[in-house]
PDB file of C-alpha atoms in Angstrom:
ATOM      1  CA  MET M 224      15.310   5.002 -13.346  1.00  0.00           C
ATOM      2  CA  LEU M 225      16.573   3.242 -10.135  1.00  0.00           C
ATOM      3  CA  TYR M 226      14.557   0.226  -8.841  1.00  0.00           C
ATOM      4  CA  ALA M 227      15.252  -2.001  -5.904  1.00  0.00           C
ATOM      5  CA  ASP M 228      14.867  -5.219  -7.909  1.00  0.00           C
ATOM      6  CA  ALA M 229      14.525  -5.302 -11.652  1.00  0.00           C
ATOM      7  CA  ASP M 230      12.627  -8.551 -11.611  1.00  0.00           C
ATOM      8  CA  GLU M 231      10.012  -7.366  -9.275  1.00  0.00           C
ATOM      9  CA  VAL M 232       9.212  -4.171 -11.202  1.00  0.00           C
ATOM     10  CA  ALA M 233       9.418  -5.520 -14.777  1.00  0.00           C
ATOM     11  CA  GLY M 234       5.573  -5.905 -14.961  1.00  0.00           C
ATOM     12  CA  HIS M 235       5.051  -2.339 -13.719  1.00  0.00           C
ATOM     13  CA  LEU M 236       7.614  -0.920 -16.241  1.00  0.00           C
ATOM     14  CA  GLY M 237       5.721  -2.765 -18.989  1.00  0.00           C
ATOM     15  CA  THR M 238       2.419  -1.207 -17.768  1.00  0.00           C
ATOM     16  CA  LEU M 239       3.887   2.217 -17.724  1.00  0.00           C
ATOM     17  CA  SER M 240       5.290   1.794 -21.315  1.00  0.00           C
ATOM     18  CA  TYR M 241       1.881   0.503 -22.525  1.00  0.00           C
ATOM     19  CA  ILE M 242       0.076   3.481 -21.094  1.00  0.00           C
ATOM     20  CA  TYR M 243       2.475   5.964 -22.374  1.00  0.00           C
ATOM     21  CA  GLU M 244       2.604   4.390 -25.968  1.00  0.00           C
ATOM     22  CA  THR M 245      -1.305   4.144 -26.079  1.00  0.00           C
ATOM     23  CA  ILE M 246      -1.685   7.853 -25.264  1.00  0.00           C
ATOM     24  CA  LEU M 247       0.986   8.824 -27.829  1.00  0.00           C
ATOM     25  CA  GLN M 248      -0.887   6.891 -30.514  1.00  0.00           C
ATOM     26  CA  LEU M 249      -3.874   9.263 -30.050  1.00  0.00           C
ATOM     27  CA  GLY M 250      -1.951  12.102 -31.664  1.00  0.00           C
ATOM     28  CA  ASP M 251      -2.036  15.601 -30.633  1.00  0.00           C
ATOM     29  CA  TYR M 252      -5.342  15.348 -28.793  1.00  0.00           C
ATOM     30  CA  TYR M 253      -3.314  15.102 -25.576  1.00  0.00           C
ATOM     31  CA  THR M 254      -0.130  16.301 -24.148  1.00  0.00           C
ATOM     32  CA  ILE M 255       1.564  13.710 -22.062  1.00  0.00           C
ATOM     33  CA  THR M 256       4.050  14.050 -19.145  1.00  0.00           C
ATOM     34  CA  ASN M 257       5.967  11.832 -16.802  1.00  0.00           C
ATOM     35  CA  GLN M 258       6.245  12.806 -13.263  1.00  0.00           C
ATOM     36  CA  THR M 259       9.158  11.053 -11.523  1.00  0.00           C
ATOM     37  CA  PHE M 260       9.171  10.818  -7.723  1.00  0.00           C
ATOM     38  CA  PRO M 261      10.940   8.906  -4.924  1.00  0.00           C
ATOM     39  CA  ALA M 262       8.925   5.979  -3.384  1.00  0.00           C
ATOM     40  CA  VAL M 263       9.575   3.276  -0.867  1.00  0.00           C
ATOM     41  CA  SER M 264       9.535  -0.238  -2.225  1.00  0.00           C
ATOM     42  CA  GLY M 265       9.377  -3.361  -0.056  1.00  0.00           C
ATOM     43  CA  ASN M 266      10.098  -7.003  -0.837  1.00  0.00           C
ATOM     44  CA  VAL M 267       9.342  -9.998   1.490  1.00  0.00           C
ATOM     45  CA  PHE M 268      11.441 -13.040   0.268  1.00  0.00           C
ATOM     46  CA  GLU M 269      10.470 -15.516   2.954  1.00  0.00           C
ATOM     47  CA  SER M 270       8.315 -15.582   6.061  1.00  0.00           C
ATOM     48  CA  ARG M 271       7.000 -17.945   8.561  1.00  0.00           C
ATOM     49  CA  LEU M 272       5.001 -17.612  11.834  1.00  0.00           C
ATOM     50  CA  VAL M 273       4.525 -20.396  14.338  1.00  0.00           C
ATOM     51  CA  ILE M 274       2.256 -19.864  17.420  1.00  0.00           C
ATOM     52  CA  GLY M 275       2.476 -22.639  19.923  1.00  0.00           C
ATOM     53  CA  ASP M 276       2.471 -25.653  17.771  1.00  0.00           C
ATOM     54  CA  VAL M 277       0.238 -24.087  15.063  1.00  0.00           C
ATOM     55  CA  VAL M 278       1.206 -22.408  11.770  1.00  0.00           C
ATOM     56  CA  PRO M 279      -1.561 -19.929  11.179  1.00  0.00           C
ATOM     57  CA  LYS M 280      -2.898 -20.082   7.628  1.00  0.00           C
ATOM     58  CA  SER M 281      -3.909 -16.407   7.752  1.00  0.00           C
ATOM     59  CA  ALA M 282      -0.602 -14.943   8.914  1.00  0.00           C
ATOM     60  CA  HIS M 283       0.981 -12.581   6.329  1.00  0.00           C
ATOM     61  CA  PRO M 284       3.777 -10.043   6.687  1.00  0.00           C
ATOM     62  CA  MET M 285       2.719  -6.421   6.381  1.00  0.00           C
ATOM     63  CA  GLY M 286       3.791  -4.344   3.437  1.00  0.00           C
ATOM     64  CA  LEU M 287       7.141  -2.475   4.069  1.00  0.00           C
ATOM     65  CA  THR M 288       7.824  -4.606   7.146  1.00  0.00           C
ATOM     66  CA  PRO M 289      11.552  -4.816   8.120  1.00  0.00           C
ATOM     67  CA  PRO M 290      13.025  -8.242   8.565  1.00  0.00           C
ATOM     68  CA  THR M 291      13.430 -10.034  11.803  1.00  0.00           C
ATOM     69  CA  LYS M 292      16.840  -9.389  13.463  1.00  0.00           C
ATOM     70  CA  ASP M 293      19.657 -10.552  11.209  1.00  0.00           C
ATOM     71  CA  LYS M 294      16.959 -12.101   8.965  1.00  0.00           C
ATOM     72  CA  GLU M 295      16.754 -14.965  11.439  1.00  0.00           C
ATOM     73  CA  PRO M 296      13.887 -16.524  13.419  1.00  0.00           C
ATOM     74  CA  VAL M 297      13.158 -14.812  16.712  1.00  0.00           C
ATOM     75  CA  HIS M 298      11.464 -16.626  19.557  1.00  0.00           C
ATOM     76  CA  GLY M 299       9.453 -15.123  22.365  1.00  0.00           C
ATOM     77  CA  ASP M 300       6.131 -15.148  24.264  1.00  0.00           C
ATOM     78  CA  LEU M 301       3.036 -13.475  22.878  1.00  0.00           C
ATOM     79  CA  VAL M 302       2.438 -10.393  24.970  1.00  0.00           C
ATOM     80  CA  PHE M 303      -1.097  -8.920  24.945  1.00  0.00           C
ATOM     81  CA  VAL M 304      -1.220  -5.240  24.224  1.00  0.00           C
ATOM     82  CA  GLU M 305      -4.057  -3.164  25.745  1.00  0.00           C
ATOM     83  CA  ASN M 306      -6.693  -1.274  23.721  1.00  0.00           C
ATOM     84  CA  ASP M 307      -5.711  -0.825  20.059  1.00  0.00           C
ATOM     85  CA  GLY M 308      -1.992  -0.328  20.666  1.00  0.00           C
ATOM     86  CA  CYS M 309      -2.146   3.281  19.622  1.00  0.00           C
ATOM     87  CA  GLN M 310      -0.509   4.722  22.714  1.00  0.00           C
ATOM     88  CA  ALA M 311       3.012   3.841  24.106  1.00  0.00           C
ATOM     89  CA  SER M 312       1.256   3.259  27.515  1.00  0.00           C
ATOM     90  CA  ASP M 313      -0.680   0.385  25.940  1.00  0.00           C
ATOM     91  CA  TYR M 314       2.565  -1.732  25.771  1.00  0.00           C
ATOM     92  CA  PRO M 315       3.697  -3.451  28.950  1.00  0.00           C
ATOM     93  CA  ASP M 316       7.398  -3.619  29.860  1.00  0.00           C
ATOM     94  CA  SER M 317       7.145  -7.414  29.247  1.00  0.00           C
ATOM     95  CA  VAL M 318       6.952  -6.788  25.508  1.00  0.00           C
ATOM     96  CA  ALA M 319      10.733  -6.292  25.583  1.00  0.00           C
ATOM     97  CA  GLY M 320      12.366  -9.273  23.881  1.00  0.00           C
ATOM     98  CA  ASN M 321       8.934 -10.843  23.102  1.00  0.00           C
ATOM     99  CA  ILE M 322       6.238 -10.628  20.465  1.00  0.00           C
ATOM    100  CA  ALA M 323       3.539  -7.929  20.778  1.00  0.00           C
ATOM    101  CA  PHE M 324       0.055  -9.141  20.173  1.00  0.00           C
ATOM    102  CA  ILE M 325      -2.051  -5.979  18.964  1.00  0.00           C
ATOM    103  CA  LYS M 326      -5.585  -5.623  18.089  1.00  0.00           C
ATOM    104  CA  ARG M 327      -6.373  -3.940  14.670  1.00  0.00           C
ATOM    105  CA  GLY M 328      -8.129  -0.577  14.816  1.00  0.00           C
ATOM    106  CA  VAL M 329      -8.065   3.208  14.977  1.00  0.00           C
ATOM    107  CA  CYS M 330      -4.337   4.035  14.252  1.00  0.00           C
ATOM    108  CA  PRO M 331      -2.146   2.954  11.386  1.00  0.00           C
ATOM    109  CA  PHE M 332      -0.295  -0.363  11.435  1.00  0.00           C
ATOM    110  CA  GLY M 333       2.955   1.494  11.310  1.00  0.00           C
ATOM    111  CA  THR M 334       2.239   3.319  14.557  1.00  0.00           C
ATOM    112  CA  LYS M 335       1.471  -0.056  16.366  1.00  0.00           C
ATOM    113  CA  SER M 336       4.717  -1.560  14.864  1.00  0.00           C
ATOM    114  CA  GLU M 337       6.708   1.595  16.077  1.00  0.00           C
ATOM    115  CA  HIS M 338       5.344   1.438  19.554  1.00  0.00           C
ATOM    116  CA  ALA M 339       6.294  -2.285  19.767  1.00  0.00           C
ATOM    117  CA  GLY M 340       9.649  -1.477  18.485  1.00  0.00           C
ATOM    118  CA  ARG M 341      10.378   1.281  20.855  1.00  0.00           C
ATOM    119  CA  LYS M 342       9.302  -0.987  23.781  1.00  0.00           C
ATOM    120  CA  GLY M 343      11.936  -3.485  22.671  1.00  0.00           C
ATOM    121  CA  ALA M 344       9.622  -6.174  21.034  1.00  0.00           C
ATOM    122  CA  SER M 345      11.352  -8.576  18.647  1.00  0.00           C
ATOM    123  CA  ALA M 346       8.292  -8.741  16.418  1.00  0.00           C
ATOM    124  CA  ALA M 347       4.628  -7.723  16.318  1.00  0.00           C
ATOM    125  CA  ILE M 348       1.361  -9.408  15.229  1.00  0.00           C
ATOM    126  CA  VAL M 349      -1.731  -7.324  14.408  1.00  0.00           C
ATOM    127  CA  TYR M 350      -4.856  -9.437  14.773  1.00  0.00           C
ATOM    128  CA  ASN M 351      -8.301  -8.605  13.452  1.00  0.00           C
ATOM    129  CA  TYR M 352     -11.394  -7.836  15.565  1.00  0.00           C
ATOM    130  CA  GLU M 353     -13.423  -9.674  12.812  1.00  0.00           C
ATOM    131  CA  LYS M 354     -12.934 -13.073  11.500  1.00  0.00           C
ATOM    132  CA  ASP M 355     -11.154 -11.965   8.377  1.00  0.00           C
ATOM    133  CA  SER M 356      -7.477 -11.736   7.963  1.00  0.00           C
ATOM    134  CA  VAL M 357      -5.411  -8.522   8.144  1.00  0.00           C
ATOM    135  CA  SER M 358      -3.397  -7.182   5.280  1.00  0.00           C
ATOM    136  CA  GLY M 359      -1.866  -3.667   4.928  1.00  0.00           C
ATOM    137  CA  THR M 360       1.304  -1.643   5.010  1.00  0.00           C
ATOM    138  CA  LEU M 361       3.318  -0.210   7.682  1.00  0.00           C
ATOM    139  CA  GLY M 362       3.653   2.924   5.565  1.00  0.00           C
ATOM    140  CA  THR M 363       6.570   5.307   5.803  1.00  0.00           C
ATOM    141  CA  PRO M 364       9.545   3.310   7.105  1.00  0.00           C
ATOM    142  CA  SER M 365      10.754   4.078  10.727  1.00  0.00           C
ATOM    143  CA  PRO M 366      13.843   2.775  12.456  1.00  0.00           C
ATOM    144  CA  ASP M 367      11.489   1.695  15.214  1.00  0.00           C
ATOM    145  CA  HIS M 368       9.448  -0.588  13.124  1.00  0.00           C
ATOM    146  CA  VAL M 369       9.787  -4.321  13.843  1.00  0.00           C
ATOM    147  CA  ALA M 370       8.894  -7.378  11.828  1.00  0.00           C
ATOM    148  CA  THR M 371       5.136  -7.259  11.631  1.00  0.00           C
ATOM    149  CA  PHE M 372       2.565  -9.918  10.652  1.00  0.00           C
ATOM    150  CA  GLY M 373      -1.262  -9.674  10.154  1.00  0.00           C
ATOM    151  CA  LEU M 374      -3.433 -12.399  11.581  1.00  0.00           C
ATOM    152  CA  SER M 375      -7.183 -13.198  11.183  1.00  0.00           C
ATOM    153  CA  GLY M 376      -9.637 -12.711  13.988  1.00  0.00           C
ATOM    154  CA  GLU M 377     -10.716 -16.250  13.637  1.00  0.00           C
ATOM    155  CA  GLU M 378      -7.113 -17.630  14.348  1.00  0.00           C
ATOM    156  CA  ALA M 379      -6.564 -15.005  17.012  1.00  0.00           C
ATOM    157  CA  GLU M 380      -9.642 -15.922  19.127  1.00  0.00           C
ATOM    158  CA  PRO M 381      -8.369 -19.127  20.769  1.00  0.00           C
ATOM    159  CA  ILE M 382      -4.981 -17.354  21.391  1.00  0.00           C
ATOM    160  CA  LEU M 383      -6.792 -14.407  23.204  1.00  0.00           C
ATOM    161  CA  LYS M 384      -8.783 -16.842  25.264  1.00  0.00           C
ATOM    162  CA  LYS M 385      -5.496 -18.442  26.550  1.00  0.00           C
ATOM    163  CA  LEU M 386      -3.903 -15.031  27.208  1.00  0.00           C
ATOM    164  CA  GLU M 387      -6.901 -13.946  29.168  1.00  0.00           C
ATOM    165  CA  LYS M 388      -6.640 -16.951  31.483  1.00  0.00           C
ATOM    166  CA  GLY M 389      -3.017 -16.071  32.084  1.00  0.00           C
ATOM    167  CA  LYS M 390      -1.638 -18.908  29.984  1.00  0.00           C
ATOM    168  CA  ARG M 391       1.730 -18.669  28.261  1.00  0.00           C
ATOM    169  CA  VAL M 392       1.686 -18.712  24.436  1.00  0.00           C
ATOM    170  CA  ASP M 393       5.122 -18.839  22.770  1.00  0.00           C
ATOM    171  CA  ALA M 394       5.749 -18.094  19.107  1.00  0.00           C
ATOM    172  CA  ILE M 395       8.492 -18.074  16.527  1.00  0.00           C
ATOM    173  CA  ALA M 396       8.545 -15.261  13.894  1.00  0.00           C
ATOM    174  CA  TYR M 397      10.721 -15.139  10.738  1.00  0.00           C
ATOM    175  CA  ILE M 398      10.814 -12.593   7.953  1.00  0.00           C
ATOM    176  CA  ASP M 399      13.471 -12.093   5.324  1.00  0.00           C
ATOM    177  CA  ALA M 400      12.681  -8.680   3.737  1.00  0.00           C
ATOM    178  CA  GLU M 401      14.089  -5.487   2.441  1.00  0.00           C
ATOM    179  CA  VAL M 402      12.870  -1.867   2.274  1.00  0.00           C
ATOM    180  CA  ASN M 403      14.431   0.475  -0.326  1.00  0.00           C
ATOM    181  CA  THR M 404      13.855   3.859  -1.762  1.00  0.00           C
ATOM    182  CA  ILE M 405      13.260   3.893  -5.601  1.00  0.00           C
ATOM    183  CA  LEU M 406      12.251   6.238  -8.305  1.00  0.00           C
ATOM    184  CA  THR M 407       8.811   5.570 -10.029  1.00  0.00           C
ATOM    185  CA  VAL M 408       6.521   7.527 -12.348  1.00  0.00           C
ATOM    186  CA  ASN M 409       3.089   9.079 -12.445  1.00  0.00           C
ATOM    187  CA  ILE M 410       1.738   9.557 -16.085  1.00  0.00           C
ATOM    188  CA  ILE M 411      -0.294  12.598 -16.691  1.00  0.00           C
ATOM    189  CA  ALA M 412      -2.228  13.229 -20.002  1.00  0.00           C
ATOM    190  CA  GLN M 413      -4.290  16.328 -20.753  1.00  0.00           C
ATOM    191  CA  THR M 414      -6.421  17.457 -23.667  1.00  0.00           C
ATOM    192  CA  THR M 415      -4.863  20.130 -25.691  1.00  0.00           C
ATOM    193  CA  ALA M 416      -8.311  21.675 -26.152  1.00  0.00           C
ATOM    194  CA  GLY M 417     -10.768  22.848 -23.589  1.00  0.00           C
ATOM    195  CA  ASP M 418     -10.647  25.579 -20.892  1.00  0.00           C
ATOM    196  CA  PRO M 419      -7.421  24.923 -18.988  1.00  0.00           C
ATOM    197  CA  ASP M 420      -8.750  26.922 -16.029  1.00  0.00           C
ATOM    198  CA  ASN M 421     -11.614  24.448 -15.550  1.00  0.00           C
ATOM    199  CA  CYS M 422     -10.441  20.883 -15.594  1.00  0.00           C
ATOM    200  CA  VAL M 423     -12.122  17.587 -15.213  1.00  0.00           C
ATOM    201  CA  MET M 424      -9.688  14.968 -13.809  1.00  0.00           C
ATOM    202  CA  LEU M 425      -9.808  11.139 -13.803  1.00  0.00           C
ATOM    203  CA  GLY M 426      -7.199   8.937 -12.005  1.00  0.00           C
ATOM    204  CA  GLY M 427      -6.386   5.416 -11.190  1.00  0.00           C
ATOM    205  CA  HIS M 428      -3.154   3.567 -10.060  1.00  0.00           C
ATOM    206  CA  SER M 429      -0.896   1.648 -12.268  1.00  0.00           C
ATOM    207  CA  ASP M 430       0.686  -0.573  -9.654  1.00  0.00           C
ATOM    208  CA  SER M 431      -0.503  -3.666  -7.886  1.00  0.00           C
ATOM    209  CA  VAL M 432       0.441  -5.859  -4.946  1.00  0.00           C
ATOM    210  CA  THR M 433       2.420  -9.031  -5.107  1.00  0.00           C
ATOM    211  CA  GLU M 434      -0.477 -11.091  -3.735  1.00  0.00           C
ATOM    212  CA  GLY M 435      -3.157  -9.717  -5.812  1.00  0.00           C
ATOM    213  CA  PRO M 436      -3.643  -9.969  -9.646  1.00  0.00           C
ATOM    214  CA  GLY M 437      -2.873  -6.744 -11.378  1.00  0.00           C
ATOM    215  CA  ILE M 438      -5.545  -7.240 -13.893  1.00  0.00           C
ATOM    216  CA  ASN M 439      -8.133  -6.685 -11.165  1.00  0.00           C
ATOM    217  CA  ASP M 440      -6.344  -3.984  -8.968  1.00  0.00           C
ATOM    218  CA  ASP M 441      -5.806  -1.933 -10.771  1.00  0.00           C
ATOM    219  CA  GLY M 442      -5.621  -3.226 -14.239  1.00  0.00           C
ATOM    220  CA  THR M 443      -9.342  -2.648 -14.568  1.00  0.00           C
ATOM    221  CA  GLY M 444      -8.906   1.005 -13.630  1.00  0.00           C
ATOM    222  CA  THR M 445      -5.921   1.586 -15.791  1.00  0.00           C
ATOM    223  CA  MET M 446      -7.751   0.141 -18.854  1.00  0.00           C
ATOM    224  CA  SER M 447     -10.987   2.004 -17.991  1.00  0.00           C
ATOM    225  CA  LEU M 448      -9.019   5.300 -18.107  1.00  0.00           C
ATOM    226  CA  LEU M 449      -7.258   4.290 -21.299  1.00  0.00           C
ATOM    227  CA  GLU M 450     -10.621   3.401 -23.039  1.00  0.00           C
ATOM    228  CA  ILE M 451     -12.175   6.693 -21.969  1.00  0.00           C
ATOM    229  CA  ALA M 452      -9.217   8.629 -23.107  1.00  0.00           C
ATOM    230  CA  THR M 453      -9.340   6.791 -26.551  1.00  0.00           C
ATOM    231  CA  GLN M 454     -13.179   7.335 -26.979  1.00  0.00           C
ATOM    232  CA  LEU M 455     -12.956  10.980 -25.926  1.00  0.00           C
ATOM    233  CA  THR M 456     -10.845  11.705 -28.993  1.00  0.00           C
ATOM    234  CA  LYS M 457     -14.078  11.472 -30.953  1.00  0.00           C
ATOM    235  CA  PHE M 458     -15.504  14.558 -29.227  1.00  0.00           C
ATOM    236  CA  ASN M 459     -14.680  18.225 -28.823  1.00  0.00           C
ATOM    237  CA  VAL M 460     -14.358  19.219 -25.076  1.00  0.00           C
ATOM    238  CA  THR M 461     -15.433  22.539 -23.552  1.00  0.00           C
ATOM    239  CA  ASN M 462     -13.355  22.067 -20.387  1.00  0.00           C
ATOM    240  CA  CYS M 463      -9.901  20.417 -20.295  1.00  0.00           C
ATOM    241  CA  VAL M 464      -9.870  16.747 -19.257  1.00  0.00           C
ATOM    242  CA  ARG M 465      -6.878  15.414 -17.479  1.00  0.00           C
ATOM    243  CA  PHE M 466      -6.013  11.817 -16.884  1.00  0.00           C
ATOM    244  CA  ALA M 467      -3.540  10.438 -14.340  1.00  0.00           C
ATOM    245  CA  TRP M 468      -1.997   6.976 -13.754  1.00  0.00           C
ATOM    246  CA  TRP M 469      -0.536   7.042 -10.213  1.00  0.00           C
ATOM    247  CA  ALA M 470       2.309   4.872  -9.063  1.00  0.00           C
ATOM    248  CA  GLY M 471       3.133   3.797  -5.619  1.00  0.00           C
ATOM    249  CA  GLU M 472      -0.619   3.632  -4.618  1.00  0.00           C
ATOM    250  CA  GLU M 473      -0.311   0.209  -2.835  1.00  0.00           C
ATOM    251  CA  GLU M 474       2.632   1.469  -0.711  1.00  0.00           C
ATOM    252  CA  GLY M 475       0.471   4.231   0.789  1.00  0.00           C
ATOM    253  CA  LEU M 476      -1.082   6.619  -2.039  1.00  0.00           C
ATOM    254  CA  LEU M 477       2.516   7.728  -2.689  1.00  0.00           C
ATOM    255  CA  GLY M 478       2.087   8.869  -6.344  1.00  0.00           C
ATOM    256  CA  SER M 479      -1.215  10.829  -5.882  1.00  0.00           C
ATOM    257  CA  ASN M 480       0.072  12.429  -2.638  1.00  0.00           C
ATOM    258  CA  TYR M 481       3.177  13.466  -4.404  1.00  0.00           C
ATOM    259  CA  TYR M 482       1.252  15.018  -7.295  1.00  0.00           C
ATOM    260  CA  VAL M 483      -1.142  16.980  -4.994  1.00  0.00           C
ATOM    261  CA  ALA M 484       1.837  18.134  -2.736  1.00  0.00           C
ATOM    262  CA  SER M 485       3.792  19.467  -5.805  1.00  0.00           C
ATOM    263  CA  LEU M 486       0.839  21.112  -7.451  1.00  0.00           C
ATOM    264  CA  PRO M 487       0.780  24.949  -6.911  1.00  0.00           C
ATOM    265  CA  GLU M 488      -2.398  26.014  -5.191  1.00  0.00           C
ATOM    266  CA  LYS M 489      -3.441  28.103  -8.181  1.00  0.00           C
ATOM    267  CA  GLU M 490      -3.222  24.998 -10.340  1.00  0.00           C
ATOM    268  CA  ASN M 491      -5.180  22.895  -7.783  1.00  0.00           C
ATOM    269  CA  GLN M 492      -8.003  25.335  -7.932  1.00  0.00           C
ATOM    270  CA  LYS M 493      -8.483  24.663 -11.689  1.00  0.00           C
ATOM    271  CA  ILE M 494      -9.496  21.072 -10.932  1.00  0.00           C
ATOM    272  CA  ARG M 495     -13.264  21.184 -10.726  1.00  0.00           C
ATOM    273  CA  LEU M 496     -13.906  17.419 -10.399  1.00  0.00           C
ATOM    274  CA  PHE M 497     -11.797  14.371  -9.767  1.00  0.00           C
ATOM    275  CA  MET M 498     -13.034  10.829 -10.322  1.00  0.00           C
ATOM    276  CA  ASP M 499     -11.119   7.768  -9.026  1.00  0.00           C
ATOM    277  CA  TYR M 500     -11.015   4.574 -11.048  1.00  0.00           C
ATOM    278  CA  ASP M 501     -10.153   1.601  -8.779  1.00  0.00           C
ATOM    279  CA  MET M 502     -11.223  -2.040  -9.057  1.00  0.00           C
ATOM    280  CA  MET M 503     -13.653  -1.440 -11.853  1.00  0.00           C
ATOM    281  CA  ALA M 504     -14.193  -5.175 -12.405  1.00  0.00           C
ATOM    282  CA  ARG M 505     -13.204  -8.627 -11.235  1.00  0.00           C
TER     283      ARG M 505
END
């Protein structure tokens, strides 16, 4: 398989191997398959955001963000974006060469970043309408995406007050990042017994984010599924039971979406119930 950075994916490869080997050890109770699919992988190597003379503690690059131009710091004024920044008309011409300041809400982060990029912004900041910080992904890469940060509502509030009074707020944004297409794997296990035309399905994702401990999200779901699969071997089943460990969930539900998109409609109709196992403990 092809990966963008072997060091970054070593943990996930180990997880996939552990899942596969654990199911194999349960003998012929299950059939097991690997579903390889293309996914987008992003890495942020370094970042920094300075607003005025303040370095916001809550500022974090969005997942799948591109780097700033030439992977160098960019300087500009913060330009307030109307509404939620979901329409091109929300972005004033003054965004060009500056940094778009956009409220979270309604549309995807990637849409906001695209609009900012098309308008010529050198970077974008998505701030929260609540006190909490903002984290997320830009989703499917676009040539119009610009380097994008998330910012808490608490740290955005004083900035908004200055902008509302017509005061100038300058900023320096820097992101060194890369976005690549890789190949990764969904693991599917199904009971050999039980009615294959009436299937109960359970799923969880095998990947996690750099910032979050994988044992929580979603190691808890991964292990819950493995334990259920192990204990189920003590019983006979009337309907088939299918388990899925999705990859690429944190980059935008890539694994589960790929599975559904490639599943023939007739096969889709055989799934009578699906249960999702995400963040089962902390």
